[in-house]
Short mmCIF file of C-alpha atoms in Angstrom, two decimals:
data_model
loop_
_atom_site.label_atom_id
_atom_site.label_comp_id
_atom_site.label_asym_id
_atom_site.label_seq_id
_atom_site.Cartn_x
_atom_site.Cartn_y
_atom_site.Cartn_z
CA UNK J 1 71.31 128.47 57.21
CA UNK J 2 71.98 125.32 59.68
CA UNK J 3 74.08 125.40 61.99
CA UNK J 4 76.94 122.70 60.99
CA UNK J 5 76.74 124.52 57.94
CA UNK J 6 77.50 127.65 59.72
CA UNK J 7 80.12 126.18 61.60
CA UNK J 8 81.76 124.73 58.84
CA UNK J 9 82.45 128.49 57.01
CA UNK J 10 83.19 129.84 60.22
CA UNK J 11 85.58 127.53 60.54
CA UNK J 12 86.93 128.10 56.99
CA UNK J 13 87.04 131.80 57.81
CA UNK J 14 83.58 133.00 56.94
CA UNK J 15 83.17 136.15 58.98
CA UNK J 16 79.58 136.95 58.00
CA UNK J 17 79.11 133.08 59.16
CA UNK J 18 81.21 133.28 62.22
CA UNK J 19 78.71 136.62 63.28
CA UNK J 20 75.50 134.93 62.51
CA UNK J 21 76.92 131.55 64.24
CA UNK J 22 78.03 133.45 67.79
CA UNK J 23 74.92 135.70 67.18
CA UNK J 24 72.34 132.42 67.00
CA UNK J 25 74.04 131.27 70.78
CA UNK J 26 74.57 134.65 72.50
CA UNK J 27 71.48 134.44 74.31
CA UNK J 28 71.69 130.87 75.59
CA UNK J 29 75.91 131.44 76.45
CA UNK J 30 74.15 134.68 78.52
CA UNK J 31 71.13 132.55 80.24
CA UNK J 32 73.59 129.96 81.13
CA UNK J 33 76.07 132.51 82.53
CA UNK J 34 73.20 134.66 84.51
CA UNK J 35 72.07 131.60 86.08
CA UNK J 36 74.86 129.78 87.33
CA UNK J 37 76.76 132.97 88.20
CA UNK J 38 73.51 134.61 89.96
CA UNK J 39 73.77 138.33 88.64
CA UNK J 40 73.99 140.59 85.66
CA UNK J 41 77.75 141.95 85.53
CA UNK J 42 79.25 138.66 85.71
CA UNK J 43 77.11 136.81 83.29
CA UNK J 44 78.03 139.95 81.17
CA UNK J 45 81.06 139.36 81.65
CA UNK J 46 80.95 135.38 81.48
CA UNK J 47 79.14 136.02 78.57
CA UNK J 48 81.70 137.79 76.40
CA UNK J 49 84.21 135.65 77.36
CA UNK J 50 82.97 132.39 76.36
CA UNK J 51 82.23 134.38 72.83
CA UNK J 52 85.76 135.02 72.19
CA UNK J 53 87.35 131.73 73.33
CA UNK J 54 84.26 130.29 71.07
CA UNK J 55 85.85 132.67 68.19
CA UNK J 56 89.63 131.71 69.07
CA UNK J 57 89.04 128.18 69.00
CA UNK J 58 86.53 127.44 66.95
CA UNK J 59 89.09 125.70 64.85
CA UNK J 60 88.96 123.18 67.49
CA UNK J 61 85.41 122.38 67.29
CA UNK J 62 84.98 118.53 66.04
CA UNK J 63 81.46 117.23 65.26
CA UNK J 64 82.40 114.28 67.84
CA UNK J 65 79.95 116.26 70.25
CA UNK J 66 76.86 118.21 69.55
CA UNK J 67 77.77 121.92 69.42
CA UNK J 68 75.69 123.28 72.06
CA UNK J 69 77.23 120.65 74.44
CA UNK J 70 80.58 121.90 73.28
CA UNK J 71 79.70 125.76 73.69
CA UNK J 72 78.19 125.20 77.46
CA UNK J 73 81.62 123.10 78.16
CA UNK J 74 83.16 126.93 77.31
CA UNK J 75 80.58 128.35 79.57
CA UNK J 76 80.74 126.08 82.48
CA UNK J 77 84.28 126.63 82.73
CA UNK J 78 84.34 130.47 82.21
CA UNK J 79 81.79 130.31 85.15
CA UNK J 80 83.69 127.90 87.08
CA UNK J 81 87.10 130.47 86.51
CA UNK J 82 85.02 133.05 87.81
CA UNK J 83 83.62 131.37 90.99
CA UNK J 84 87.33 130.28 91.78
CA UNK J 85 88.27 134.12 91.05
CA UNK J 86 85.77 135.69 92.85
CA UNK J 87 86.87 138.40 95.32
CA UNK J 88 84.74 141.34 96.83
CA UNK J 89 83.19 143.99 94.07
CA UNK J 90 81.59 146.63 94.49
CA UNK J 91 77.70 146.01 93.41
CA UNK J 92 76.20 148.25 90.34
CA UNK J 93 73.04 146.93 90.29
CA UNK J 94 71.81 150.23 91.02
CA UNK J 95 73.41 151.22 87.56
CA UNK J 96 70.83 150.62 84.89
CA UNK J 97 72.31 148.39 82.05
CA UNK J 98 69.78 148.76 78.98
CA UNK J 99 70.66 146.04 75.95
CA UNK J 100 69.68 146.59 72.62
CA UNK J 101 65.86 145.06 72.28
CA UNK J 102 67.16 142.16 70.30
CA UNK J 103 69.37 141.61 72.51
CA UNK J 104 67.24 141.88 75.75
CA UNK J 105 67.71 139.05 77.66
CA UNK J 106 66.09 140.23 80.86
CA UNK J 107 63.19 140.06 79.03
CA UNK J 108 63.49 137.17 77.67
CA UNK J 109 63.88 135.55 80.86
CA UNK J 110 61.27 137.07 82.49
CA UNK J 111 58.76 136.21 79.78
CA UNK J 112 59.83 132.51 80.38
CA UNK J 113 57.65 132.51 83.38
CA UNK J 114 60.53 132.17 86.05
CA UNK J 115 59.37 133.66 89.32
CA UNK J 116 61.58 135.88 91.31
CA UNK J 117 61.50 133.21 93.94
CA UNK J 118 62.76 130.34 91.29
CA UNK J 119 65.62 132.51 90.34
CA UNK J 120 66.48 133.07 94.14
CA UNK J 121 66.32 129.80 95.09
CA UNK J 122 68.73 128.22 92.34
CA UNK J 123 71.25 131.58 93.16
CA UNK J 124 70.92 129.64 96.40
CA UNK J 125 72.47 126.13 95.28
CA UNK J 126 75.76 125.04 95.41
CA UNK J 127 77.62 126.00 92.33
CA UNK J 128 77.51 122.48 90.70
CA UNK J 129 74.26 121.41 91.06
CA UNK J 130 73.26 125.17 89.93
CA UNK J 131 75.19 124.29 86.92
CA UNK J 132 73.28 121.05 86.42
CA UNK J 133 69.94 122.51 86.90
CA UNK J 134 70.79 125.21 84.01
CA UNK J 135 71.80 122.79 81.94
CA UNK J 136 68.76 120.17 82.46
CA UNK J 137 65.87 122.88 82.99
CA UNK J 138 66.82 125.91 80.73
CA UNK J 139 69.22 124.54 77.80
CA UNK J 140 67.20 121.48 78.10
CA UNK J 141 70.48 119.11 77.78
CA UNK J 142 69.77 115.22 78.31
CA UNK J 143 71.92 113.65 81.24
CA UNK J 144 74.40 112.50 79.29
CA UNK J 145 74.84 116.11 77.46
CA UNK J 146 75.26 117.81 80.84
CA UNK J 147 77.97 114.76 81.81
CA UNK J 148 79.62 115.87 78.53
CA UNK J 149 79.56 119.27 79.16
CA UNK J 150 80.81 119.23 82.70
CA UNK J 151 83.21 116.76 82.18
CA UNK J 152 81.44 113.97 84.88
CA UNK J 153 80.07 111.20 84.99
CA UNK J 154 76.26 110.19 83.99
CA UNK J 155 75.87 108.92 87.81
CA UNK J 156 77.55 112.39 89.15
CA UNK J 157 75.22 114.22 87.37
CA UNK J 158 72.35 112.01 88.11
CA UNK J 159 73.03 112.55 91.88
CA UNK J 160 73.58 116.00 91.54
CA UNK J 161 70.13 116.57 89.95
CA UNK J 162 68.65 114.58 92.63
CA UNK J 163 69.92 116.37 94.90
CA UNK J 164 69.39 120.07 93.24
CA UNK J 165 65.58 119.12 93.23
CA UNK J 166 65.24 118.35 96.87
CA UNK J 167 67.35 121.56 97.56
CA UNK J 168 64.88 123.64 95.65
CA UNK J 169 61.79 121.72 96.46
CA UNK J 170 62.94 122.57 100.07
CA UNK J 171 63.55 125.94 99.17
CA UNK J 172 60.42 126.49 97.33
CA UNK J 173 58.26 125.26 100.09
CA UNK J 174 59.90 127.89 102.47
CA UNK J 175 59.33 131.15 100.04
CA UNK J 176 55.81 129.88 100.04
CA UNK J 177 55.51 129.89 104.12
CA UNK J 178 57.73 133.41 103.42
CA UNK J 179 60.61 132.31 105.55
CA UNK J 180 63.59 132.85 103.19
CA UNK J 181 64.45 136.50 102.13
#
């Protein structure tokens, strides 16, 4: 089924469609989240959240924008709510989280080809041009997507790109001398 058509019974209280439409965008809403938020938990967390405001206003949702541009809107702000929220946890990444396989984005990512060193180093930006770089590289969203998304302008998000890939070009050069850990 495509996906305006999916929207469109969601919309007109579908459930089976509203399932199969949040199920066809988990992934990329977690991917997104993981990256820009730099671990597990909160992309988890991120993750679920932008599903249910996706669920509660869905009704919302006008074709004026394409809907991936509209759901990474959701999840730049989720992620921007939790950066501005973020106070000292207590880390469970020695806790093994195991996803069903369907559902196993870890993999996913890792059979991307994405080093450990490329993941590092874009943890390492600041949070907007992470956001940028997500957007561009792994949801593959023209310039004028991510502006829409983001709520900036074309130019912003030109500069920010600019500068992203000198930050990670830089960043990149130094895991290969080893110098960053």
């Amino acid at each position: 089924m495509q996906e305006a058509e999916l929207i469109r019974l969601a919309q007109s209280g579908d459930h089976d469609a509203l399932v199969e439409l949040l199920r066809s965008i988990e992934t990329s809403v977690y991917r997104s989240a993981y990256y820009i938020l730099g671990n597990e938990q909160d992309a988890l967390d991120a993750a679920q959240e932008v599903l249910i405001r996706i669920y509660r206003k869905l009704d919302t949702y006008q074709e004026k924008a394409k809907f991936s541009t509209w759901v990474q809107r959701i999840v730049s702000n989720v992620c921007m709510d939790k950066f501005r929220a973020k106070k000292e946890t207590v880390s469970i990444d020695e806790h093994e989280l195991v996803l069903p396989d369907r559902n196993n984005v870890e993999d996913e990512i890792l059979l991307t080809g994405l080093s450990n060193d490329i993941q590092e180093a874009i943890a390492k930006l600041p949070k907007q041009h992470r956001m940028v770089v997500v957007l561009r590289y792994l949801e593959d969203f023209s310039y004028q997507e991510i502006a829409e998304a983001l709520d900036l302008p074309l130019n912003t998000v030109k500069s920010y790109l600019f500068r992203a890939r000198q930050q990670l070009q830089e960043l990149l050069c130094d895991y290969q001398k080893g110098g960053i850990g």
